[in-house]
Tab-separated table of C-alpha atoms in Angstrom:
chain	number	residue	atom	x	y	z
N	1	MET	CA	28.520	-61.552	-15.363
N	2	THR	CA	26.041	-58.867	-16.305
N	3	GLU	CA	25.310	-57.067	-19.524
N	4	HIS	CA	27.653	-54.330	-18.470
N	5	THR	CA	30.638	-56.645	-17.697
N	6	LEU	CA	33.167	-58.181	-20.084
N	7	THR	CA	35.849	-60.732	-19.301
N	8	VAL	CA	39.441	-60.543	-20.443
N	9	ALA	CA	41.565	-63.570	-19.661
N	10	GLY	CA	39.307	-64.283	-16.666
N	11	VAL	CA	39.332	-60.688	-15.477
N	12	ALA	CA	35.966	-58.954	-15.115
N	13	VAL	CA	35.817	-55.379	-16.318
N	14	ASP	CA	32.816	-53.144	-15.991
N	15	THR	CA	32.047	-51.331	-19.268
N	16	ARG	CA	30.198	-48.403	-17.739
N	17	HIS	CA	31.389	-44.981	-16.663
N	18	TRP	CA	32.330	-44.204	-13.142
N	19	ILE	CA	30.695	-40.954	-11.960
N	20	GLY	CA	30.032	-39.830	-8.424
N	21	GLY	CA	30.984	-43.159	-6.966
N	22	GLU	CA	28.563	-45.118	-9.052
N	23	ARG	CA	28.533	-46.955	-12.385
N	24	VAL	CA	26.544	-45.136	-15.080
N	25	ALA	CA	25.671	-46.595	-18.377
N	26	SER	CA	25.063	-44.747	-21.652
N	27	ALA	CA	22.292	-45.444	-24.232
N	28	GLU	CA	24.953	-45.893	-26.946
N	29	THR	CA	28.133	-47.984	-26.963
N	30	PHE	CA	31.351	-48.357	-28.933
N	31	THR	CA	33.237	-51.508	-29.719
N	32	ASP	CA	36.528	-52.323	-28.104
N	33	VAL	CA	38.840	-54.518	-30.231
N	34	SER	CA	42.090	-56.195	-29.354
N	35	PRO	CA	45.033	-55.308	-31.694
N	36	ILE	CA	46.555	-58.675	-31.093
N	37	ASP	CA	44.111	-60.648	-33.184
N	38	GLY	CA	41.303	-58.265	-34.007
N	39	SER	CA	38.897	-59.997	-31.618
N	40	VAL	CA	36.007	-57.978	-30.162
N	41	LEU	CA	36.517	-57.513	-26.403
N	42	GLY	CA	33.118	-55.887	-25.722
N	43	GLU	CA	30.791	-52.940	-26.051
N	44	ILE	CA	31.741	-49.902	-23.956
N	45	SER	CA	29.410	-47.114	-22.723
N	46	ARG	CA	29.773	-44.213	-25.145
N	47	GLY	CA	29.539	-40.949	-23.290
N	48	THR	CA	28.202	-37.639	-24.602
N	49	ALA	CA	27.800	-34.110	-23.290
N	50	ALA	CA	25.249	-35.453	-20.722
N	51	GLU	CA	27.825	-37.714	-19.115
N	52	ALA	CA	30.391	-35.001	-19.240
N	53	ASP	CA	28.055	-32.642	-17.294
N	54	LEU	CA	27.288	-35.399	-14.742
N	55	ALA	CA	31.008	-36.095	-14.164
N	56	VAL	CA	31.996	-32.481	-13.846
N	57	ALA	CA	29.050	-31.882	-11.484
N	58	ALA	CA	30.159	-34.779	-9.360
N	59	ALA	CA	33.754	-33.494	-9.323
N	60	LYS	CA	32.585	-30.088	-8.381
N	61	ALA	CA	30.406	-31.325	-5.538
N	62	ALA	CA	33.192	-33.456	-4.139
N	63	PHE	CA	35.841	-30.761	-4.388
N	64	PRO	CA	35.309	-28.701	-1.249
N	65	ALA	CA	35.594	-31.765	1.127
N	66	TRP	CA	38.543	-33.258	-0.740
N	67	ALA	CA	40.374	-29.885	-1.002
N	68	THR	CA	40.157	-29.484	2.822
N	69	THR	CA	41.133	-33.060	3.573
N	70	SER	CA	44.464	-33.004	5.338
N	71	ARG	CA	47.600	-33.707	3.367
N	72	ALA	CA	48.306	-36.706	5.564
N	73	GLU	CA	44.861	-38.201	4.853
N	74	ARG	CA	45.095	-37.543	1.088
N	75	ALA	CA	48.539	-39.223	1.082
N	76	ARG	CA	47.184	-42.190	3.068
N	77	ILE	CA	44.467	-42.836	0.531
N	78	LEU	CA	46.829	-42.499	-2.429
N	79	HIS	CA	49.141	-45.056	-0.788
N	80	ALA	CA	46.080	-47.316	-0.394
N	81	VAL	CA	45.404	-46.941	-4.071
N	82	ALA	CA	49.005	-47.987	-4.787
N	83	ASP	CA	48.529	-51.035	-2.528
N	84	GLY	CA	45.419	-51.975	-4.549
N	85	VAL	CA	47.314	-51.616	-7.860
N	86	GLU	CA	50.115	-53.830	-6.526
N	87	LYS	CA	47.600	-56.522	-5.506
N	88	ARG	CA	46.160	-56.517	-9.049
N	89	ILE	CA	49.262	-56.193	-11.151
N	90	GLU	CA	48.601	-59.393	-13.026
N	91	ASP	CA	45.002	-58.475	-13.810
N	92	LEU	CA	46.035	-55.030	-14.930
N	93	ALA	CA	48.850	-56.419	-17.007
N	94	ILE	CA	46.803	-58.915	-18.971
N	95	VAL	CA	43.920	-56.611	-19.506
N	96	GLU	CA	46.094	-53.808	-20.792
N	97	THR	CA	48.186	-56.102	-23.044
N	98	THR	CA	45.004	-57.442	-24.538
N	99	ASP	CA	43.580	-53.969	-24.993
N	100	ASN	CA	46.592	-52.114	-26.447
N	101	GLY	CA	49.017	-54.854	-27.659
N	102	ALA	CA	52.049	-53.802	-25.621
N	103	LEU	CA	54.263	-56.449	-24.126
N	104	LEU	CA	52.866	-58.516	-21.249
N	105	ARG	CA	56.293	-58.926	-19.695
N	106	SER	CA	56.737	-55.148	-19.706
N	107	HIS	CA	53.417	-54.569	-18.084
N	108	ARG	CA	54.138	-57.101	-15.335
N	109	ARG	CA	57.724	-55.987	-14.542
N	110	GLY	CA	57.789	-52.275	-15.325
N	111	VAL	CA	54.594	-50.475	-16.349
N	112	MET	CA	52.150	-51.600	-13.634
N	113	PRO	CA	54.702	-51.241	-10.822
N	114	ARG	CA	55.238	-47.749	-12.170
N	115	VAL	CA	51.549	-47.055	-11.911
N	116	ALA	CA	51.722	-47.880	-8.207
N	117	HIS	CA	54.871	-45.758	-7.841
N	118	ASN	CA	53.089	-42.795	-9.472
N	119	PHE	CA	50.616	-42.738	-6.513
N	120	ARG	CA	53.317	-43.321	-3.894
N	121	PHE	CA	55.646	-40.637	-5.273
N	122	PHE	CA	53.081	-37.869	-5.398
N	123	ALA	CA	51.653	-38.884	-1.980
N	124	ASP	CA	55.112	-38.542	-0.454
N	125	ARG	CA	55.961	-35.401	-2.362
N	126	LEU	CA	52.711	-33.793	-1.049
N	127	LEU	CA	53.849	-34.425	2.505
N	128	ASN	CA	57.136	-32.565	1.763
N	129	LEU	CA	55.740	-29.792	-0.441
N	130	ASP	CA	57.103	-26.685	1.076
N	131	HIS	CA	58.812	-23.335	0.276
N	132	GLU	CA	60.966	-21.690	2.907
N	133	ASP	CA	59.469	-18.448	4.226
N	134	PHE	CA	61.352	-15.274	3.290
N	135	GLU	CA	61.478	-11.717	4.580
N	136	THR	CA	60.698	-8.418	2.772
N	137	ARG	CA	61.454	-5.390	4.818
N	138	GLY	CA	60.518	-7.223	7.983
N	139	HIS	CA	57.399	-8.751	6.454
N	140	THR	CA	57.036	-12.616	6.205
N	141	ASN	CA	56.250	-14.191	2.802
N	142	HIS	CA	54.649	-17.579	2.969
N	143	VAL	CA	54.102	-19.616	-0.273
N	144	SER	CA	51.231	-22.154	-0.302
N	145	TRP	CA	49.754	-24.497	-2.925
N	146	ASP	CA	45.917	-24.259	-2.976
N	147	PRO	CA	43.857	-26.930	-4.791
N	148	ALA	CA	42.535	-25.423	-8.037
N	149	GLY	CA	39.355	-27.413	-8.549
N	150	PRO	CA	37.883	-30.041	-10.873
N	151	SER	CA	40.491	-31.187	-13.454
N	152	VAL	CA	39.898	-32.865	-16.731
N	153	LEU	CA	42.581	-35.359	-17.747
N	154	ILE	CA	42.659	-36.792	-21.316
N	155	THR	CA	45.068	-39.633	-21.976
N	156	PRO	CA	46.394	-41.614	-24.889
N	157	TRP	CA	46.350	-45.299	-25.844
N	158	ASN	CA	50.040	-46.161	-26.046
N	159	ALA	CA	50.555	-46.531	-22.216
N	160	PRO	CA	47.017	-46.085	-20.974
N	161	LEU	CA	47.108	-46.674	-17.208
N	162	MET	CA	50.630	-45.453	-16.587
N	163	LEU	CA	49.986	-42.124	-18.474
N	164	SER	CA	46.578	-41.794	-16.815
N	165	THR	CA	47.939	-42.216	-13.310
N	166	TRP	CA	50.899	-39.874	-14.125
N	167	LYS	CA	48.183	-37.238	-14.201
N	168	VAL	CA	45.623	-38.605	-11.795
N	169	ALA	CA	48.048	-39.110	-8.837
N	170	PRO	CA	49.375	-35.470	-8.709
N	171	ALA	CA	45.956	-33.990	-9.348
N	172	LEU	CA	44.413	-35.925	-6.474
N	173	ALA	CA	47.492	-35.303	-4.224
N	174	ALA	CA	47.080	-31.556	-4.908
N	175	GLY	CA	43.494	-31.712	-3.556
N	176	ASN	CA	41.807	-31.493	-6.946
N	177	THR	CA	38.913	-33.758	-7.987
N	178	VAL	CA	39.260	-35.403	-11.400
N	179	VAL	CA	37.373	-36.406	-14.518
N	180	LEU	CA	39.543	-38.815	-16.535
N	181	LYS	CA	38.760	-39.591	-20.150
N	182	PRO	CA	40.860	-42.535	-21.382
N	183	ALA	CA	41.482	-43.091	-25.119
N	184	GLU	CA	38.530	-44.835	-26.745
N	185	TRP	CA	40.872	-47.516	-28.166
N	186	THR	CA	42.103	-48.553	-24.703
N	187	PRO	CA	39.419	-47.943	-22.040
N	188	LEU	CA	39.600	-51.066	-19.885
N	189	THR	CA	42.283	-50.532	-17.245
N	190	ALA	CA	40.886	-47.143	-16.426
N	191	SER	CA	37.657	-48.936	-15.431
N	192	LEU	CA	39.718	-51.211	-13.213
N	193	LEU	CA	41.330	-48.201	-11.625
N	194	ALA	CA	37.897	-46.983	-10.580
N	195	ASP	CA	37.330	-50.218	-8.679
N	196	ILE	CA	40.754	-50.064	-7.035
N	197	ALA	CA	40.270	-46.415	-6.008
N	198	ALA	CA	36.863	-47.118	-4.542
N	199	GLU	CA	38.240	-50.053	-2.546
N	200	ALA	CA	41.087	-47.865	-1.250
N	201	GLY	CA	38.488	-45.448	0.227
N	202	LEU	CA	38.735	-42.572	-2.208
N	203	PRO	CA	35.482	-40.519	-1.569
N	204	ALA	CA	32.740	-40.598	-4.177
N	205	GLY	CA	33.119	-37.947	-6.868
N	206	VAL	CA	36.827	-37.395	-6.251
N	207	LEU	CA	37.765	-39.584	-9.279
N	208	ASN	CA	35.321	-39.855	-12.201
N	209	ILE	CA	35.941	-41.758	-15.439
N	210	VAL	CA	34.025	-41.178	-18.660
N	211	GLN	CA	34.541	-43.103	-21.826
N	212	GLY	CA	33.806	-42.157	-25.429
N	213	TYR	CA	35.031	-40.214	-28.504
N	214	GLY	CA	36.680	-36.893	-28.186
N	215	SER	CA	34.353	-35.336	-30.650
N	216	GLU	CA	31.304	-36.385	-28.558
N	217	ILE	CA	32.433	-36.014	-24.961
N	218	GLY	CA	35.856	-34.427	-25.092
N	219	ASP	CA	34.691	-31.021	-26.263
N	220	ALA	CA	32.017	-30.911	-23.558
N	221	LEU	CA	34.663	-31.600	-20.916
N	222	THR	CA	37.280	-29.124	-22.102
N	223	SER	CA	34.796	-26.295	-22.666
N	224	HIS	CA	33.013	-26.743	-19.344
N	225	PRO	CA	32.971	-23.568	-17.187
N	226	ASP	CA	33.464	-25.504	-13.929
N	227	VAL	CA	36.699	-27.128	-14.992
N	228	ARG	CA	39.795	-25.506	-13.512
N	229	ARG	CA	42.618	-27.499	-15.086
N	230	ILE	CA	43.005	-29.542	-18.289
N	231	SER	CA	45.925	-31.935	-18.874
N	232	PHE	CA	46.190	-33.641	-22.254
N	233	THR	CA	48.665	-36.117	-23.808
N	234	GLY	CA	48.172	-36.736	-27.498
N	235	SER	CA	48.418	-35.233	-30.979
N	236	VAL	CA	49.024	-31.636	-31.956
N	237	PRO	CA	45.682	-31.278	-33.928
N	238	THR	CA	43.680	-32.551	-30.915
N	239	ALA	CA	45.648	-30.178	-28.662
N	240	GLN	CA	44.759	-27.228	-30.887
N	241	ARG	CA	41.068	-28.093	-30.634
N	242	ILE	CA	41.324	-28.391	-26.828
N	243	THR	CA	43.158	-25.023	-26.603
N	244	GLN	CA	40.319	-23.387	-28.570
N	245	SER	CA	37.705	-25.128	-26.475
N	246	ALA	CA	39.325	-24.019	-23.191
N	247	ALA	CA	39.987	-20.491	-24.302
N	248	ALA	CA	36.549	-19.123	-23.438
N	249	ASN	CA	37.030	-19.971	-19.815
N	250	LEU	CA	40.734	-19.275	-19.664
N	251	THR	CA	41.252	-22.772	-18.294
N	252	PRO	CA	44.931	-23.458	-17.652
N	253	LEU	CA	46.374	-26.219	-19.885
N	254	SER	CA	49.231	-28.739	-19.703
N	255	LEU	CA	49.863	-30.295	-23.082
N	256	GLU	CA	52.316	-33.155	-23.764
N	257	LEU	CA	52.278	-33.674	-27.540
N	258	GLY	CA	54.105	-35.407	-30.310
N	259	GLY	CA	57.732	-35.660	-31.043
N	260	LYS	CA	60.164	-36.294	-33.954
N	261	SER	CA	63.166	-36.662	-31.713
N	262	PRO	CA	66.768	-37.146	-32.945
N	263	LEU	CA	69.502	-39.611	-31.979
N	264	LEU	CA	72.879	-37.978	-32.692
N	265	VAL	CA	75.710	-40.492	-33.067
N	266	PHE	CA	79.218	-39.001	-33.178
N	267	ALA	CA	82.306	-40.765	-34.457
N	268	ASP	CA	83.823	-40.868	-30.925
N	269	ALA	CA	80.811	-42.794	-29.605
N	270	ASP	CA	80.652	-46.419	-28.564
N	271	LEU	CA	79.008	-47.615	-31.799
N	272	ASP	CA	77.728	-50.793	-30.285
N	273	LEU	CA	76.056	-48.840	-27.531
N	274	ALA	CA	74.680	-46.364	-30.120
N	275	ALA	CA	73.330	-49.070	-32.383
N	276	GLY	CA	71.593	-50.613	-29.297
N	277	LEU	CA	70.061	-47.261	-28.432
N	278	ALA	CA	68.787	-46.953	-31.993
N	279	VAL	CA	67.168	-50.366	-31.954
N	280	GLU	CA	65.454	-49.507	-28.599
N	281	GLN	CA	63.463	-46.951	-30.545
N	282	TYR	CA	61.219	-49.840	-31.858
N	283	ASP	CA	59.939	-50.323	-28.318
N	284	ASN	CA	56.198	-50.693	-28.074
N	285	ALA	CA	56.099	-51.024	-31.896
N	286	GLY	CA	57.369	-47.472	-32.232
N	287	GLN	CA	54.300	-46.055	-30.404
N	288	VAL	CA	56.370	-43.908	-27.962
N	289	CYS	CA	56.182	-40.094	-28.101
N	290	LEU	CA	59.751	-39.799	-26.844
N	291	ALA	CA	61.252	-42.214	-29.493
N	292	ALA	CA	64.278	-40.906	-31.298
N	293	THR	CA	63.022	-41.721	-34.809
N	294	ARG	CA	65.547	-39.566	-36.627
N	295	ILE	CA	69.014	-41.134	-36.432
N	296	LEU	CA	71.767	-38.670	-37.300
N	297	VAL	CA	75.211	-40.318	-37.678
N	298	GLU	CA	78.601	-38.710	-38.357
N	299	GLU	CA	79.488	-39.672	-41.891
N	300	THR	CA	82.761	-41.311	-41.188
N	301	VAL	CA	81.146	-44.054	-39.055
N	302	ALA	CA	77.754	-44.259	-40.848
N	303	GLU	CA	78.557	-47.499	-42.625
N	304	GLU	CA	79.826	-49.294	-39.602
N	305	PHE	CA	76.923	-47.992	-37.428
N	306	THR	CA	74.398	-49.164	-39.996
N	307	ARG	CA	75.982	-52.626	-40.087
N	308	ARG	CA	75.747	-52.921	-36.354
N	309	PHE	CA	72.221	-51.628	-36.321
N	310	VAL	CA	70.988	-54.101	-38.936
N	311	GLU	CA	72.651	-56.927	-37.015
N	312	LYS	CA	70.951	-55.990	-33.766
N	313	ALA	CA	67.588	-55.338	-35.427
N	314	ALA	CA	67.579	-58.757	-37.007
N	315	ALA	CA	67.366	-60.290	-33.568
N	316	ILE	CA	64.119	-58.509	-32.733
N	317	VAL	CA	61.247	-61.003	-32.247
N	318	GLN	CA	57.885	-59.618	-33.429
N	319	GLY	CA	54.715	-61.461	-32.466
N	320	ASP	CA	52.086	-62.093	-29.793
N	321	PRO	CA	52.837	-59.642	-26.935
N	322	ARG	CA	51.623	-62.256	-24.394
N	323	ASP	CA	54.624	-64.420	-25.334
N	324	GLU	CA	57.682	-63.868	-23.083
N	325	ALA	CA	59.993	-64.134	-26.124
N	326	THR	CA	58.351	-61.306	-28.052
N	327	ASP	CA	60.100	-58.000	-28.336
N	328	ILE	CA	57.569	-56.034	-30.439
N	329	GLY	CA	53.801	-56.498	-30.571
N	330	PRO	CA	51.152	-55.172	-32.953
N	331	ASN	CA	50.220	-51.602	-33.729
N	332	ILE	CA	47.130	-50.361	-32.040
N	333	HIS	CA	44.514	-50.065	-34.756
N	334	GLU	CA	43.980	-50.680	-38.445
N	335	ARG	CA	43.642	-46.857	-38.979
N	336	GLN	CA	47.075	-46.379	-37.342
N	337	LEU	CA	48.609	-49.185	-39.433
N	338	GLU	CA	47.382	-47.570	-42.629
N	339	LYS	CA	48.841	-44.252	-41.541
N	340	ILE	CA	52.250	-45.869	-40.850
N	341	ASP	CA	52.212	-47.657	-44.221
N	342	GLY	CA	51.185	-44.503	-46.059
N	343	PHE	CA	54.128	-42.597	-44.604
N	344	VAL	CA	56.623	-45.372	-45.739
N	345	ARG	CA	55.095	-45.791	-49.220
N	346	ARG	CA	55.222	-42.022	-49.903
N	347	ALA	CA	58.799	-41.839	-48.593
N	348	VAL	CA	59.904	-44.682	-50.947
N	349	GLU	CA	58.141	-43.130	-53.856
N	350	ALA	CA	60.060	-39.901	-53.101
N	351	GLY	CA	63.365	-41.758	-53.281
N	352	ALA	CA	63.902	-43.243	-49.818
N	353	ARG	CA	65.480	-46.634	-49.521
N	354	ALA	CA	64.330	-49.247	-46.908
N	355	VAL	CA	67.493	-50.801	-45.360
N	356	ILE	CA	65.165	-53.100	-43.378
N	357	GLY	CA	61.426	-53.499	-43.288
N	358	GLY	CA	59.244	-51.100	-45.207
N	359	HIS	CA	56.161	-53.280	-45.318
N	360	ARG	CA	53.236	-54.594	-43.351
N	361	GLY	CA	53.096	-57.942	-41.783
N	362	GLU	CA	50.122	-60.084	-41.013
N	363	GLY	CA	47.290	-58.612	-39.026
N	364	ARG	CA	48.204	-55.306	-37.295
N	365	TYR	CA	51.959	-55.788	-37.371
N	366	TYR	CA	54.328	-53.542	-39.185
N	367	ALA	CA	57.901	-54.626	-39.833
N	368	PRO	CA	60.618	-52.614	-38.062
N	369	THR	CA	61.775	-50.198	-40.754
N	370	LEU	CA	64.850	-48.064	-41.351
N	371	LEU	CA	64.796	-45.614	-44.254
N	372	THR	CA	67.848	-43.858	-45.749
N	373	ASP	CA	68.262	-41.397	-48.620
N	374	VAL	CA	65.718	-39.044	-47.094
N	375	ALA	CA	65.685	-35.278	-47.468
N	376	GLN	CA	65.568	-33.024	-44.463
N	377	ASP	CA	62.409	-31.248	-45.580
N	378	SER	CA	60.599	-34.522	-46.499
N	379	GLU	CA	57.408	-35.626	-44.799
N	380	ILE	CA	59.041	-38.683	-43.348
N	381	VAL	CA	61.691	-36.608	-41.540
N	382	GLN	CA	59.390	-33.781	-40.452
N	383	GLU	CA	56.157	-35.533	-39.325
N	384	GLU	CA	55.488	-37.981	-36.474
N	385	VAL	CA	54.778	-41.457	-37.811
N	386	PHE	CA	54.140	-43.121	-34.391
N	387	GLY	CA	55.181	-46.613	-35.600
N	388	PRO	CA	58.325	-48.746	-35.894
N	389	VAL	CA	59.854	-46.435	-38.622
N	390	LEU	CA	63.198	-44.748	-38.268
N	391	THR	CA	65.170	-42.621	-40.725
N	392	LEU	CA	68.980	-42.306	-41.042
N	393	GLN	CA	70.827	-39.199	-42.158
N	394	THR	CA	74.487	-38.243	-41.962
N	395	PHE	CA	76.357	-35.198	-40.867
N	396	THR	CA	79.961	-34.019	-41.091
N	397	THR	CA	80.279	-31.391	-38.321
N	398	GLU	CA	78.947	-30.760	-34.854
N	399	ASP	CA	77.103	-27.629	-36.033
N	400	GLU	CA	75.487	-29.541	-38.824
N	401	ALA	CA	74.341	-32.278	-36.376
N	402	VAL	CA	72.721	-29.652	-34.072
N	403	GLN	CA	71.159	-27.857	-37.005
N	404	LEU	CA	69.581	-31.107	-38.323
N	405	ALA	CA	68.491	-32.167	-34.834
N	406	ASN	CA	66.664	-28.883	-34.210
N	407	ASP	CA	65.180	-28.585	-37.687
N	408	THR	CA	61.628	-29.728	-37.035
N	409	ARG	CA	58.622	-28.137	-35.389
N	410	PHE	CA	58.830	-30.513	-32.433
N	411	GLY	CA	61.141	-30.469	-29.339
N	412	LEU	CA	60.134	-33.258	-26.978
N	413	ALA	CA	63.343	-35.193	-26.526
N	414	ALA	CA	66.763	-35.943	-27.911
N	415	THR	CA	69.347	-38.682	-27.483
N	416	LEU	CA	73.074	-38.197	-27.855
N	417	ALA	CA	75.790	-40.861	-28.239
N	418	THR	CA	79.386	-39.566	-27.753
N	419	GLY	CA	82.524	-40.468	-25.890
N	420	ASP	CA	83.514	-36.802	-25.329
N	421	ARG	CA	82.139	-35.208	-22.140
N	422	ASP	CA	82.875	-31.706	-23.475
N	423	ARG	CA	81.000	-32.424	-26.725
N	424	ALA	CA	78.075	-33.777	-24.687
N	425	ALA	CA	77.956	-30.583	-22.645
N	426	ARG	CA	78.142	-28.352	-25.725
N	427	VAL	CA	75.562	-30.234	-27.788
N	428	THR	CA	72.959	-30.780	-25.053
N	429	GLN	CA	72.992	-27.084	-24.301
N	430	ARG	CA	72.142	-26.323	-27.953
N	431	LEU	CA	69.446	-28.943	-28.482
N	432	VAL	CA	65.826	-27.882	-28.334
N	433	ALA	CA	64.162	-30.582	-26.184
N	434	GLY	CA	62.419	-31.092	-22.918
N	435	THR	CA	64.513	-34.169	-22.131
N	436	VAL	CA	68.058	-35.083	-23.343
N	437	TRP	CA	69.535	-38.481	-22.839
N	438	VAL	CA	73.331	-38.914	-23.126
N	439	ASN	CA	74.551	-42.477	-23.876
N	440	CYS	CA	71.221	-43.867	-22.515
N	441	PHE	CA	67.567	-43.778	-23.308
N	442	PHE	CA	64.211	-43.692	-21.402
N	443	VAL	CA	65.662	-43.181	-17.993
N	444	ARG	CA	62.929	-41.213	-16.261
N	445	ASP	CA	62.531	-40.025	-12.736
N	446	LEU	CA	59.308	-38.544	-11.366
N	447	GLN	CA	61.358	-35.807	-9.647
N	448	ALA	CA	62.318	-34.416	-13.053
N	449	PRO	CA	60.334	-31.892	-15.097
N	450	PHE	CA	58.644	-33.514	-18.131
N	451	GLY	CA	57.243	-31.843	-21.233
N	452	GLY	CA	58.131	-30.533	-24.655
N	453	SER	CA	59.127	-27.363	-26.460
N	454	ARG	CA	57.633	-25.946	-29.638
N	455	HIS	CA	54.784	-28.102	-30.929
N	456	SER	CA	55.699	-30.839	-28.491
N	457	GLY	CA	53.814	-29.238	-25.701
N	458	VAL	CA	53.019	-26.487	-23.182
N	459	GLY	CA	54.197	-26.610	-19.634
N	460	ARG	CA	55.973	-29.137	-17.413
N	461	GLU	CA	54.774	-31.788	-15.009
N	462	GLY	CA	56.575	-34.102	-12.646
N	463	GLY	CA	57.964	-33.376	-9.103
N	464	THR	CA	56.879	-30.039	-7.707
N	465	TRP	CA	56.137	-28.817	-11.258
N	466	SER	CA	52.965	-31.016	-11.186
N	467	PHE	CA	51.765	-29.305	-8.037
N	468	ASP	CA	52.588	-25.945	-9.555
N	469	PHE	CA	50.219	-26.786	-12.368
N	470	TYR	CA	47.412	-28.463	-10.434
N	471	CYS	CA	47.315	-25.828	-7.736
N	472	ASP	CA	46.854	-22.065	-7.445
N	473	LEU	CA	50.016	-20.797	-5.862
N	474	LYS	CA	49.463	-18.216	-3.207
N	475	ASN	CA	51.899	-15.892	-1.464
N	476	THR	CA	50.753	-14.562	1.900
N	477	VAL	CA	52.616	-11.485	3.219
N	478	THR	CA	52.305	-10.772	6.863
N	479	ALA	CA	53.348	-7.605	8.730
N	480	PRO	CA	55.338	-7.819	11.916
N	481	LYS	CA	52.965	-5.434	13.778
N	482	GLY	CA	49.234	-5.051	14.288
N	483	TRP	CA	48.537	-8.044	16.572
N	484	ASN	CA	46.454	-7.741	19.717
N	485	ASN	CA	47.848	-10.906	21.172
N	486	HIS	CA	51.540	-11.657	21.540
N	487	GLY	CA	51.513	-15.485	21.869
């Protein structure tokens, strides 16, 4: 091991940036800590504007060759990256669990296989990316997707590698070069991705990874005049800063932001199913942007629903995420834990009642919490907590349910439990959300558009929508006459 390498459960991870196909160290570092037990994992290179400039320059230099690489060759390399991910699923899983506290079993069985699938899906979609030519007064229109240029991708800590590759894969498939900045609380699997990509034959400079704080390196990336696309997943305040930073260069943005999503439970629903869906919202210790944290239940079944919910929630096992029996691990950081606890304490002081939970556990664990007696205009109902905290309110009519569901500044997702197909059709049409689940939760397909409305985001990614964002769409109109040759 070298001074720039740390070891996590026997897995070596380089702590330096990855720029232009080489490891680059910074003069300063920041400390990476595991949320499981507070142990120090290591010191990570702390990038500044200097590293941002280096990374963008490397991406710019690599862009012409990568943009003109054939679709087939780009797809082949992305499949090779997926192969590399699959060979290292165990390494990636244990490193990410240690770094962000999410369940090891989920990383092994779902998250890391999804990382590989991200690359395979967009590689295959690239090969089938097409729009049928069409005629205008005898002239032929041909639509093409041209690579846009260097792209800055800024990703969060709650699903670090999966959400990074959800952006990296389509950007690379589109022919863009990339500068990825992972969240400073969870930088490790991004470093492993650099190794995997290099081994897969991705040319130097096509993928660059820089680590550090948003205030020190993020602004330099998002304001850089050579950046052609910015994709960000995270908080509304950070998105507002990025938008201002990008404005001078009119850099196109894709923003997937927070949520305060509702779960509507009607009296005609399967209440056991509905209660199970509600308990699912504690997944990843509530650190899921799509989580339906506002449970809205028809008044006539509220008591029975609550009974079933409490019964199911009692079976949740909270503990070490490396244990196969654990259902909920720790929250990511002491700062986040204090934020969660502050939300709950203020809600209780304002009159809310904790049906379950409402308090911290040992270390960085927060007890799964359900609060009732909350006002619609209260902080706990209107603001994103990003922890294992749900609220429960009741409604008496369908109109009231929809009104309550839409009455926040967010619009990322919504979940609906009902046994009436006609009601499902009526209500989903009226809900303000980028994704609506009916009698299910968290079923996601990469073919579908993904994003939010209102303060939950700008734009959509997924399927062809990703290529629409990462490319400059061109329409070429050709006249039927004027040719010297007739072949």
